[in-house]
């Protein structure tokens, strides 16, 4: 991880950690940044997956959207919605937002 040293006017040095949006956390992928949400910490990317979830139909993945790990989940809603609209796969009825699942629970 990069530690920035700032030289003050009097010659003293002050160390600080840069924000995670600019700190490099992997020498192999300079876009892989640190992110923390509740009890989950990660370095890399976030993948947002939209799927059908009707009671009488199979659960099919309709849209996959990958972002930097520092991008907030709500910032991904609009691009996902636009992608679904381009494929004529918008949800029936009102689009109420998004839900986060842990892969073991259904939305």
XYZ file of C-alpha atoms in Angstrom:
107
model
C 0.000 0.000 0.000
C 1.192 3.508 -0.781
C 1.939 5.772 2.181
C 2.195 9.435 1.283
C 4.633 11.668 3.160
C 3.901 15.360 3.137
C 6.756 17.773 3.879
C 5.492 20.713 5.899
C 6.851 24.266 5.614
C 9.018 23.818 8.718
C 10.684 20.709 7.271
C 8.743 18.247 9.440
C 7.052 15.307 7.745
C 3.443 14.293 8.142
C 2.288 10.826 7.019
C -1.255 10.053 5.991
C -3.139 7.399 4.096
C -4.566 8.576 0.768
C -8.260 7.924 0.078
C -9.015 4.416 -1.167
C -10.052 5.824 -4.548
C -6.411 6.722 -5.300
C -4.381 4.373 -3.076
C -2.820 1.480 -4.983
C -3.454 -1.814 -3.188
C -2.163 -4.291 -5.755
C 0.955 -4.005 -7.905
C -0.741 -6.296 -10.443
C -3.880 -4.194 -10.951
C -3.639 -0.469 -10.218
C -7.442 -0.085 -10.496
C -8.079 -2.617 -7.697
C -8.881 -0.443 -4.697
C -9.858 -1.267 -1.111
C -13.533 -1.124 -0.171
C -15.421 -1.887 3.014
C -19.163 -2.328 3.476
C -20.554 -3.456 6.809
C -18.508 -6.575 7.676
C -17.175 -7.230 4.149
C -13.745 -5.912 3.123
C -12.376 -6.407 -0.367
C -9.795 -5.250 -2.871
C -10.823 -5.341 -6.495
C -14.177 -4.920 -8.173
C -17.903 -5.233 -7.454
C -20.237 -7.238 -9.646
C -23.924 -6.347 -9.657
C -26.210 -9.108 -10.922
C -29.887 -8.628 -11.814
C -32.117 -11.679 -12.119
C -35.755 -12.534 -12.628
C -37.470 -13.416 -9.394
C -41.089 -14.273 -10.146
C -42.704 -17.106 -8.226
C -43.758 -19.014 -11.350
C -40.645 -18.551 -13.469
C -37.013 -19.646 -13.318
C -34.433 -17.275 -11.882
C -32.492 -16.041 -14.925
C -29.643 -13.545 -14.914
C -30.754 -10.564 -16.991
C -27.938 -8.067 -16.429
C -24.369 -8.083 -15.071
C -22.562 -4.834 -14.315
C -18.998 -4.591 -12.947
C -17.621 -1.488 -11.218
C -14.582 -0.470 -9.226
C -14.968 -1.508 -5.591
C -15.118 2.134 -4.500
C -18.255 2.869 -6.566
C -21.359 2.931 -4.373
C -24.116 0.412 -5.036
C -26.716 3.097 -5.690
C -24.494 4.561 -8.442
C -24.836 1.248 -10.334
C -28.654 1.273 -10.394
C -29.051 3.715 -13.303
C -26.582 1.965 -15.696
C -28.191 -1.394 -14.863
C -31.643 0.066 -15.519
C -30.468 1.496 -18.864
C -28.989 -1.873 -19.865
C -32.253 -3.639 -19.070
C -34.189 -1.015 -21.033
C -31.948 -1.514 -24.100
C -32.771 -5.244 -23.994
C -36.500 -4.623 -23.356
C -36.158 -6.421 -20.008
C -37.403 -3.722 -17.639
C -39.331 -5.069 -14.645
C -43.111 -5.166 -14.952
C -44.638 -2.412 -12.843
C -42.640 0.195 -10.980
C -38.896 -0.117 -10.614
C -38.518 0.239 -6.854
C -34.761 0.217 -6.488
C -32.353 -2.560 -5.687
C -31.786 -5.278 -3.125
C -28.515 -6.752 -1.972
C -28.320 -10.513 -1.585
C -25.580 -12.681 -0.181
C -25.953 -15.419 -2.796
C -27.819 -17.706 -0.403
C -31.024 -15.705 -0.079
C -33.517 -14.773 -2.731
C -34.788 -11.263 -3.273
